[in-house]
C-alpha positions as a LaTeX table, in Angstrom:
\begin{tabular}{lrrr}
\hline
Residue & $x$ (\AA) & $y$ (\AA) & $z$ (\AA) \\
\hline
Unk1 & 235.14 & 0.99 & 208.41 \\
Unk2 & 237.59 & 0.23 & 211.23 \\
Unk3 & 234.87 & $-1.53$ & 213.20 \\
Unk4 & 234.09 & $-3.70$ & 210.16 \\
Unk5 & 237.74 & $-4.77$ & 210.15 \\
Unk6 & 237.47 & $-5.57$ & 213.89 \\
Unk7 & 234.47 & $-7.84$ & 213.26 \\
Unk8 & 236.03 & $-11.33$ & 213.15 \\
Unk9 & 232.88 & $-13.48$ & 213.18 \\
Unk10 & 232.18 & $-16.75$ & 214.97 \\
Unk11 & 235.01 & $-19.22$ & 215.55 \\
Unk12 & 234.84 & $-22.50$ & 213.62 \\
Unk13 & 237.84 & $-24.83$ & 213.45 \\
Unk14 & 238.97 & $-28.46$ & 213.47 \\
Unk15 & 241.95 & $-29.77$ & 215.45 \\
Unk16 & 244.65 & $-30.32$ & 212.80 \\
Unk17 & 245.95 & $-33.36$ & 214.72 \\
Unk18 & 242.47 & $-34.93$ & 214.71 \\
Unk19 & 241.74 & $-34.48$ & 210.99 \\
Unk20 & 240.79 & $-37.56$ & 208.96 \\
Unk21 & 240.83 & $-39.86$ & 212.00 \\
Unk22 & 237.79 & $-41.73$ & 213.30 \\
Unk23 & 237.41 & $-41.32$ & 217.08 \\
Unk24 & 235.44 & $-44.07$ & 218.80 \\
Unk25 & 234.16 & $-41.70$ & 221.46 \\
Unk26 & 233.25 & $-38.02$ & 221.46 \\
Unk27 & 231.11 & $-35.68$ & 223.53 \\
Unk28 & 229.69 & $-32.24$ & 222.76 \\
Unk29 & 228.88 & $-29.36$ & 225.07 \\
Unk30 & 227.23 & $-26.27$ & 223.64 \\
Unk31 & 225.96 & $-23.01$ & 225.04 \\
Unk32 & 222.31 & $-22.24$ & 225.57 \\
Unk33 & 221.65 & $-18.94$ & 223.71 \\
Unk34 & 225.31 & $-17.88$ & 223.61 \\
Unk35 & 224.86 & $-14.44$ & 222.00 \\
Unk36 & 221.79 & $-13.40$ & 224.07 \\
Unk37 & 223.76 & $-14.31$ & 227.21 \\
Unk38 & 226.59 & $-11.89$ & 226.46 \\
Unk39 & 224.08 & $-9.20$ & 225.49 \\
Unk40 & 222.60 & $-9.54$ & 228.98 \\
Unk41 & 225.79 & $-9.77$ & 231.04 \\
Unk42 & 228.68 & $-7.95$ & 229.35 \\
Unk43 & 229.68 & $-4.32$ & 228.89 \\
Unk44 & 229.84 & $-2.61$ & 225.49 \\
Unk45 & 231.16 & 0.66 & 224.02 \\
Unk46 & 228.78 & 3.33 & 225.28 \\
Unk47 & 230.12 & 6.54 & 223.76 \\
Unk48 & 231.70 & 7.77 & 220.54 \\
Unk49 & 235.23 & 6.38 & 220.08 \\
Unk50 & 238.01 & 8.86 & 220.63 \\
Unk51 & 241.67 & 8.54 & 219.68 \\
Unk52 & 243.99 & 7.75 & 222.58 \\
Unk53 & 246.65 & 10.48 & 222.70 \\
Unk54 & 249.35 & 8.29 & 224.15 \\
Unk55 & 252.52 & 6.98 & 222.52 \\
Unk56 & 253.88 & 3.43 & 222.63 \\
Unk57 & 250.80 & 1.78 & 224.10 \\
Unk58 & 251.77 & $-1.65$ & 225.40 \\
Unk59 & 249.77 & $-4.90$ & 225.37 \\
Unk60 & 249.72 & $-4.75$ & 229.18 \\
Unk61 & 247.95 & $-1.38$ & 229.09 \\
Unk62 & 245.14 & $-2.84$ & 226.95 \\
Unk63 & 244.90 & $-6.11$ & 228.88 \\
Unk64 & 244.70 & $-4.50$ & 232.34 \\
Unk65 & 242.34 & $-1.65$ & 231.44 \\
Unk66 & 238.89 & $-3.21$ & 231.96 \\
Unk67 & 236.84 & 0.03 & 231.93 \\
Unk68 & 237.28 & 0.87 & 228.25 \\
Unk69 & 236.64 & $-0.72$ & 224.89 \\
Unk70 & 239.57 & $-0.39$ & 222.49 \\
Unk71 & 240.02 & $-0.78$ & 218.75 \\
Unk72 & 243.50 & $-0.70$ & 217.25 \\
Unk73 & 245.82 & $-2.14$ & 214.61 \\
Unk74 & 248.19 & $-4.87$ & 215.81 \\
Unk75 & 251.53 & $-5.06$ & 213.99 \\
Unk76 & 253.46 & $-8.17$ & 215.04 \\
Unk77 & 256.77 & $-9.66$ & 213.85 \\
Unk78 & 258.21 & $-13.17$ & 214.14 \\
Unk79 & 255.21 & $-14.59$ & 215.97 \\
Unk80 & 254.22 & $-18.18$ & 216.76 \\
Unk81 & 251.96 & $-20.18$ & 219.03 \\
Unk82 & 253.15 & $-20.40$ & 222.63 \\
Unk83 & 252.14 & $-24.07$ & 222.54 \\
Unk84 & 253.06 & $-25.42$ & 219.07 \\
Unk85 & 250.45 & $-28.16$ & 219.50 \\
Unk86 & 247.61 & $-25.77$ & 220.36 \\
Unk87 & 244.62 & $-27.28$ & 218.49 \\
Unk88 & 242.69 & $-24.02$ & 218.05 \\
Unk89 & 244.77 & $-21.05$ & 216.81 \\
Unk90 & 242.69 & $-17.87$ & 216.57 \\
Unk91 & 244.58 & $-15.50$ & 214.26 \\
Unk92 & 242.71 & $-15.52$ & 210.92 \\
Unk93 & 244.90 & $-14.88$ & 207.88 \\
Unk94 & 241.88 & $-13.61$ & 205.92 \\
Unk95 & 241.39 & $-10.79$ & 208.44 \\
Unk96 & 245.02 & $-9.61$ & 208.19 \\
Unk97 & 245.52 & $-6.40$ & 206.20 \\
Unk98 & 249.07 & $-7.50$ & 205.47 \\
Unk99 & 251.10 & $-10.63$ & 206.19 \\
Unk100 & 254.39 & $-12.29$ & 205.32 \\
Unk101 & 255.39 & $-15.99$ & 205.36 \\
Unk102 & 252.49 & $-17.14$ & 207.52 \\
Unk103 & 252.10 & $-20.87$ & 208.11 \\
Unk104 & 248.39 & $-21.58$ & 208.39 \\
Unk105 & 246.10 & $-24.32$ & 209.62 \\
Unk106 & 242.85 & $-24.16$ & 207.66 \\
Unk107 & 243.09 & $-20.36$ & 207.50 \\
Unk108 & 244.38 & $-19.80$ & 211.04 \\
Unk109 & 247.98 & $-18.66$ & 211.57 \\
Unk110 & 250.36 & $-20.94$ & 213.46 \\
Unk111 & 253.35 & $-18.67$ & 212.89 \\
Unk112 & 254.58 & $-15.93$ & 210.61 \\
Unk113 & 257.26 & $-13.33$ & 209.96 \\
Unk114 & 254.82 & $-10.40$ & 209.91 \\
Unk115 & 251.13 & $-9.56$ & 210.24 \\
Unk116 & 248.89 & $-6.49$ & 210.51 \\
Unk117 & 245.36 & $-6.94$ & 211.82 \\
Unk118 & 242.67 & $-4.79$ & 213.48 \\
Unk119 & 241.33 & $-6.05$ & 216.82 \\
Unk120 & 239.33 & $-5.03$ & 219.85 \\
Unk121 & 240.53 & $-5.65$ & 223.40 \\
Unk122 & 238.56 & $-8.90$ & 223.85 \\
Unk123 & 240.09 & $-10.61$ & 220.81 \\
Unk124 & 243.50 & $-9.15$ & 221.69 \\
Unk125 & 243.52 & $-10.73$ & 225.16 \\
Unk126 & 242.84 & $-14.11$ & 223.55 \\
Unk127 & 245.57 & $-13.45$ & 220.98 \\
Unk128 & 248.10 & $-12.66$ & 223.73 \\
Unk129 & 247.20 & $-15.84$ & 225.62 \\
Unk130 & 248.00 & $-17.95$ & 222.53 \\
Unk131 & 250.92 & $-16.29$ & 220.73 \\
Unk132 & 254.42 & $-15.08$ & 221.45 \\
Unk133 & 256.68 & $-12.83$ & 219.37 \\
Unk134 & 260.25 & $-11.58$ & 219.28 \\
Unk135 & 261.34 & $-8.98$ & 221.83 \\
Unk136 & 259.81 & $-5.59$ & 220.97 \\
Unk137 & 258.12 & $-7.35$ & 218.07 \\
Unk138 & 254.63 & $-5.93$ & 218.58 \\
Unk139 & 253.15 & $-2.45$ & 218.10 \\
Unk140 & 249.64 & $-1.15$ & 218.69 \\
Unk141 & 248.77 & 1.64 & 216.26 \\
Unk142 & 245.80 & 4.03 & 215.87 \\
Unk143 & 244.27 & 3.17 & 219.25 \\
Unk144 & 240.70 & 4.36 & 219.84 \\
Unk145 & 238.76 & 4.02 & 223.09 \\
Unk146 & 235.20 & 4.19 & 224.39 \\
Unk147 & 233.91 & 3.84 & 227.94 \\
Unk148 & 232.18 & 0.50 & 228.49 \\
Unk149 & 228.81 & 0.02 & 230.16 \\
Unk150 & 225.96 & $-2.47$ & 230.20 \\
Unk151 & 223.36 & $-2.26$ & 227.45 \\
Unk152 & 220.17 & $-0.32$ & 228.33 \\
Unk153 & 217.82 & $-2.15$ & 230.69 \\
Unk154 & 214.86 & $-1.75$ & 228.31 \\
Unk155 & 216.84 & $-3.69$ & 225.70 \\
Unk156 & 218.19 & $-6.44$ & 227.97 \\
Unk157 & 214.69 & $-6.88$ & 229.44 \\
Unk158 & 213.39 & $-7.39$ & 225.90 \\
Unk159 & 216.13 & $-9.99$ & 225.24 \\
Unk160 & 215.25 & $-11.77$ & 228.47 \\
Unk161 & 211.52 & $-11.80$ & 227.63 \\
Unk162 & 212.26 & $-13.38$ & 224.24 \\
Unk163 & 214.41 & $-16.03$ & 225.94 \\
Unk164 & 211.67 & $-16.74$ & 228.50 \\
Unk165 & 208.97 & $-17.17$ & 225.85 \\
Unk166 & 211.22 & $-19.33$ & 223.66 \\
Unk167 & 211.99 & $-21.61$ & 226.62 \\
Unk168 & 208.34 & $-21.96$ & 227.66 \\
Unk169 & 207.17 & $-22.65$ & 224.08 \\
Unk170 & 209.71 & $-25.38$ & 223.27 \\
Unk171 & 207.85 & $-28.63$ & 222.61 \\
Unk172 & 204.50 & $-26.85$ & 223.09 \\
Unk173 & 203.86 & $-24.79$ & 219.96 \\
Unk174 & 206.49 & $-25.20$ & 217.19 \\
Unk175 & 205.30 & $-22.17$ & 215.22 \\
Unk176 & 205.30 & $-19.71$ & 218.11 \\
Unk177 & 208.57 & $-21.25$ & 219.33 \\
Unk178 & 210.24 & $-20.50$ & 215.96 \\
Unk179 & 208.86 & $-16.95$ & 215.98 \\
Unk180 & 210.22 & $-16.21$ & 219.46 \\
Unk181 & 213.54 & $-17.91$ & 218.65 \\
Unk182 & 213.82 & $-15.71$ & 215.54 \\
Unk183 & 213.11 & $-12.58$ & 217.58 \\
Unk184 & 215.71 & $-13.63$ & 220.18 \\
Unk185 & 218.38 & $-14.26$ & 217.55 \\
Unk186 & 217.57 & $-10.97$ & 215.83 \\
Unk187 & 218.56 & $-9.08$ & 218.99 \\
Unk188 & 222.12 & $-9.87$ & 217.94 \\
Unk189 & 221.53 & $-10.05$ & 214.18 \\
Unk190 & 220.16 & $-6.52$ & 213.93 \\
Unk191 & 223.31 & $-5.18$ & 215.58 \\
Unk192 & 225.56 & $-6.90$ & 213.03 \\
Unk193 & 224.09 & $-5.33$ & 209.89 \\
Unk194 & 226.87 & $-3.96$ & 207.70 \\
Unk195 & 226.43 & $-0.17$ & 207.86 \\
Unk196 & 227.78 & 0.63 & 204.39 \\
Unk197 & 227.21 & $-2.10$ & 201.82 \\
Unk198 & 229.67 & $-3.14$ & 199.12 \\
Unk199 & 228.97 & $-1.62$ & 195.71 \\
Unk200 & 228.65 & $-3.73$ & 192.57 \\
Unk201 & 228.43 & $-2.05$ & 189.15 \\
Unk202 & 227.40 & $-4.16$ & 186.18 \\
Unk203 & 228.44 & $-2.75$ & 182.80 \\
Unk204 & 226.44 & $-4.25$ & 179.94 \\
Unk205 & 228.61 & $-3.40$ & 176.94 \\
Unk206 & 231.39 & $-4.87$ & 174.88 \\
Unk207 & 234.70 & $-5.30$ & 176.65 \\
Unk208 & 238.20 & $-6.49$ & 175.76 \\
Unk209 & 237.40 & $-10.15$ & 176.40 \\
Unk210 & 234.46 & $-10.14$ & 174.00 \\
Unk211 & 230.75 & $-9.60$ & 174.16 \\
Unk212 & 229.22 & $-9.73$ & 177.63 \\
Unk213 & 229.53 & $-7.69$ & 180.76 \\
Unk214 & 232.14 & $-6.86$ & 183.37 \\
Unk215 & 231.61 & $-6.61$ & 187.09 \\
Unk216 & 233.46 & $-4.03$ & 189.09 \\
Unk217 & 233.47 & $-4.97$ & 192.74 \\
Unk218 & 234.38 & $-2.34$ & 195.32 \\
Unk219 & 235.16 & $-3.73$ & 198.77 \\
Unk220 & 235.09 & $-1.94$ & 202.13 \\
Unk221 & 238.60 & $-0.50$ & 201.82 \\
Unk222 & 238.01 & 0.69 & 198.25 \\
Unk223 & 235.14 & 3.12 & 198.77 \\
Unk224 & 237.31 & 5.99 & 197.60 \\
Unk225 & 237.83 & 4.34 & 194.20 \\
Unk226 & 234.33 & 4.87 & 192.87 \\
Unk227 & 233.67 & 8.41 & 191.73 \\
Unk228 & 230.71 & 10.10 & 193.35 \\
Unk229 & 230.47 & 7.50 & 196.14 \\
Unk230 & 230.40 & 9.15 & 199.57 \\
Unk231 & 230.73 & 6.62 & 202.43 \\
Unk232 & 229.70 & 9.22 & 205.03 \\
Unk233 & 226.52 & 9.94 & 203.11 \\
Unk234 & 225.80 & 6.19 & 202.83 \\
Unk235 & 226.39 & 5.79 & 206.57 \\
Unk236 & 223.92 & 8.59 & 207.29 \\
Unk237 & 221.36 & 6.67 & 205.24 \\
Unk238 & 222.00 & 3.65 & 207.43 \\
Unk239 & 221.52 & 5.67 & 210.62 \\
Unk240 & 218.29 & 7.23 & 209.35 \\
Unk241 & 216.81 & 3.90 & 208.24 \\
Unk242 & 214.13 & 2.84 & 210.75 \\
Unk243 & 215.32 & $-0.77$ & 210.36 \\
Unk244 & 218.79 & 0.17 & 211.65 \\
Unk245 & 218.08 & 0.54 & 215.35 \\
Unk246 & 221.02 & $-1.20$ & 217.04 \\
Unk247 & 224.57 & 0.21 & 216.92 \\
Unk248 & 227.13 & $-1.85$ & 214.99 \\
Unk249 & 229.70 & $-2.00$ & 217.86 \\
Unk250 & 227.23 & $-4.15$ & 219.83 \\
Unk251 & 227.55 & $-6.85$ & 217.15 \\
Unk252 & 231.35 & $-6.61$ & 217.11 \\
Unk253 & 231.73 & $-6.99$ & 220.88 \\
Unk254 & 228.96 & $-9.58$ & 221.20 \\
Unk255 & 230.80 & $-11.85$ & 218.73 \\
Unk256 & 234.13 & $-11.29$ & 220.50 \\
Unk257 & 232.68 & $-12.11$ & 223.94 \\
Unk258 & 231.06 & $-15.28$ & 222.54 \\
Unk259 & 234.41 & $-16.42$ & 221.09 \\
Unk260 & 236.12 & $-15.76$ & 224.41 \\
Unk261 & 233.50 & $-17.91$ & 226.16 \\
Unk262 & 234.01 & $-20.69$ & 223.61 \\
Unk263 & 237.69 & $-20.84$ & 224.55 \\
Unk264 & 236.80 & $-20.84$ & 228.23 \\
Unk265 & 234.66 & $-23.90$ & 227.52 \\
Unk266 & 237.61 & $-25.39$ & 225.63 \\
Unk267 & 239.71 & $-25.08$ & 228.79 \\
Unk268 & 237.29 & $-27.57$ & 230.38 \\
Unk269 & 238.87 & $-30.26$ & 228.17 \\
Unk270 & 241.65 & $-31.87$ & 230.30 \\
Unk271 & 245.18 & $-32.29$ & 228.91 \\
Unk272 & 244.61 & $-36.05$ & 228.86 \\
Unk273 & 241.71 & $-35.58$ & 226.40 \\
Unk274 & 241.51 & $-34.10$ & 222.88 \\
Unk275 & 239.65 & $-30.95$ & 221.83 \\
Unk276 & 238.40 & $-32.15$ & 218.44 \\
Unk277 & 236.27 & $-29.43$ & 216.91 \\
Unk278 & 234.73 & $-26.00$ & 217.56 \\
Unk279 & 231.74 & $-24.30$ & 215.94 \\
Unk280 & 230.71 & $-20.86$ & 217.27 \\
Unk281 & 228.99 & $-22.04$ & 220.46 \\
Unk282 & 229.90 & $-25.74$ & 220.76 \\
Unk283 & 232.96 & $-27.83$ & 221.61 \\
Unk284 & 233.49 & $-31.46$ & 220.63 \\
Unk285 & 236.08 & $-33.39$ & 222.63 \\
Unk286 & 236.97 & $-36.89$ & 223.78 \\
Unk287 & 236.19 & $-35.84$ & 227.36 \\
Unk288 & 235.45 & $-32.93$ & 229.69 \\
Unk289 & 236.28 & $-32.03$ & 233.28 \\
Unk290 & 232.76 & $-31.93$ & 234.73 \\
Unk291 & 233.86 & $-29.98$ & 237.82 \\
Unk292 & 235.18 & $-27.22$ & 235.57 \\
Unk293 & 231.94 & $-27.26$ & 233.55 \\
Unk294 & 229.91 & $-26.85$ & 236.76 \\
Unk295 & 232.12 & $-23.95$ & 237.89 \\
Unk296 & 231.76 & $-22.27$ & 234.51 \\
Unk297 & 227.97 & $-22.62$ & 234.62 \\
Unk298 & 227.81 & $-21.37$ & 238.20 \\
Unk299 & 229.70 & $-18.23$ & 237.16 \\
Unk300 & 227.25 & $-17.68$ & 234.26 \\
Unk301 & 224.30 & $-17.88$ & 236.64 \\
Unk302 & 226.04 & $-15.50$ & 239.05 \\
Unk303 & 226.52 & $-12.92$ & 236.27 \\
Unk304 & 222.86 & $-13.21$ & 235.22 \\
Unk305 & 221.64 & $-12.85$ & 238.81 \\
Unk306 & 223.81 & $-9.76$ & 239.26 \\
Unk307 & 221.92 & $-8.19$ & 236.34 \\
Unk308 & 218.57 & $-9.12$ & 237.86 \\
Unk309 & 217.78 & $-12.23$ & 235.78 \\
Unk310 & 217.00 & $-15.21$ & 238.00 \\
Unk311 & 216.35 & $-17.94$ & 235.43 \\
Unk312 & 213.23 & $-19.25$ & 233.71 \\
Unk313 & 211.24 & $-21.84$ & 235.66 \\
Unk314 & 209.62 & $-24.33$ & 233.30 \\
Unk315 & 208.18 & $-27.72$ & 234.28 \\
Unk316 & 209.99 & $-27.66$ & 237.59 \\
Unk317 & 213.42 & $-26.83$ & 236.13 \\
Unk318 & 215.36 & $-23.55$ & 236.00 \\
Unk319 & 216.76 & $-22.59$ & 232.61 \\
Unk320 & 219.53 & $-20.05$ & 232.00 \\
Unk321 & 221.09 & $-18.65$ & 228.80 \\
Unk322 & 224.85 & $-18.99$ & 228.43 \\
Unk323 & 225.32 & $-22.20$ & 230.39 \\
Unk324 & 227.13 & $-25.16$ & 228.80 \\
Unk325 & 224.80 & $-28.10$ & 228.21 \\
Unk326 & 225.51 & $-31.71$ & 227.26 \\
Unk327 & 224.54 & $-31.90$ & 223.59 \\
Unk328 & 225.25 & $-35.58$ & 223.04 \\
Unk329 & 227.68 & $-38.48$ & 223.27 \\
Unk330 & 228.83 & $-40.23$ & 220.12 \\
Unk331 & 230.35 & $-43.64$ & 219.36 \\
Unk332 & 232.13 & $-42.23$ & 216.28 \\
Unk333 & 233.35 & $-38.77$ & 215.26 \\
Unk334 & 235.40 & $-37.59$ & 212.30 \\
Unk335 & 236.32 & $-34.16$ & 210.91 \\
Unk336 & 238.20 & $-32.96$ & 207.84 \\
Unk337 & 238.16 & $-29.19$ & 208.36 \\
Unk338 & 235.89 & $-26.40$ & 209.60 \\
Unk339 & 232.20 & $-26.89$ & 208.73 \\
Unk340 & 232.97 & $-30.49$ & 207.76 \\
Unk341 & 232.39 & $-33.18$ & 210.38 \\
Unk342 & 230.27 & $-36.29$ & 210.93 \\
Unk343 & 229.11 & $-38.02$ & 214.11 \\
Unk344 & 227.23 & $-41.21$ & 214.98 \\
\hline
\end{tabular}
């Protein structure tokens, strides 16, 4: 249940200063197979989480400790963006367990008097790079840890084989290409299956508001409300289901790593240009620093090579997952909010 609260999903947001304005030039860079790349190259929780028996854990302790995965509740007071004009705030109000007087930008917090939210160490590092708070205004509660390691080689080899086949089938056989692309995407998707589903009871009988039926909806934090519902028993069913073969923490960390990489790509937008829009694995901006893009891509290739993956040669060109690719240049671009933009 804690890991579900730490799952923050893909990052989609529009620059609040760019909303409802038509830009006469925009460019997009997006990642090639963003999630498969972090499955291949990053480290994940590799053991059962255990509670850290240590008082007053500081942000610095989490940020500097690279060997362990952490999950914990962040309690922060009087917080705000370090740069008040930051176009892409990350703190999602909807993911906060509790909040007070938060000023939001399309669901993302710019500032607030108080917030409680569960995070892992990857999201927390990004949070610390964007926000500041009053002195002694942050606490990390209920900290759990797990040693981090690369995913098993049999699994990463399978991911790589799916990427290779997808690359070699593009433009050759559309049906087989879609099949291999679906298999590749499922390597992440099967790790992000909700272990214990929400429960919906439909009562078909008369109620106070008249004839019809009521729906009682029990969310993740309300499992204890329903009589006879045992979340541990439901979780055991999930573990014993032959379709549930990838551990849920892989999905949580994969998503967090992908968001971190998105913001690294966003740093390739110079201060003289405008970061317009973000959607999970793509950045739209009025311009990019191409030297920084090349350095980012070179580092991606280096990380892949270190894991034994040397690229896919197809029609005389080497292809790599995770690299930022030019996805188009546009004479007009306009956005209103997340998941709402148009380009020509």
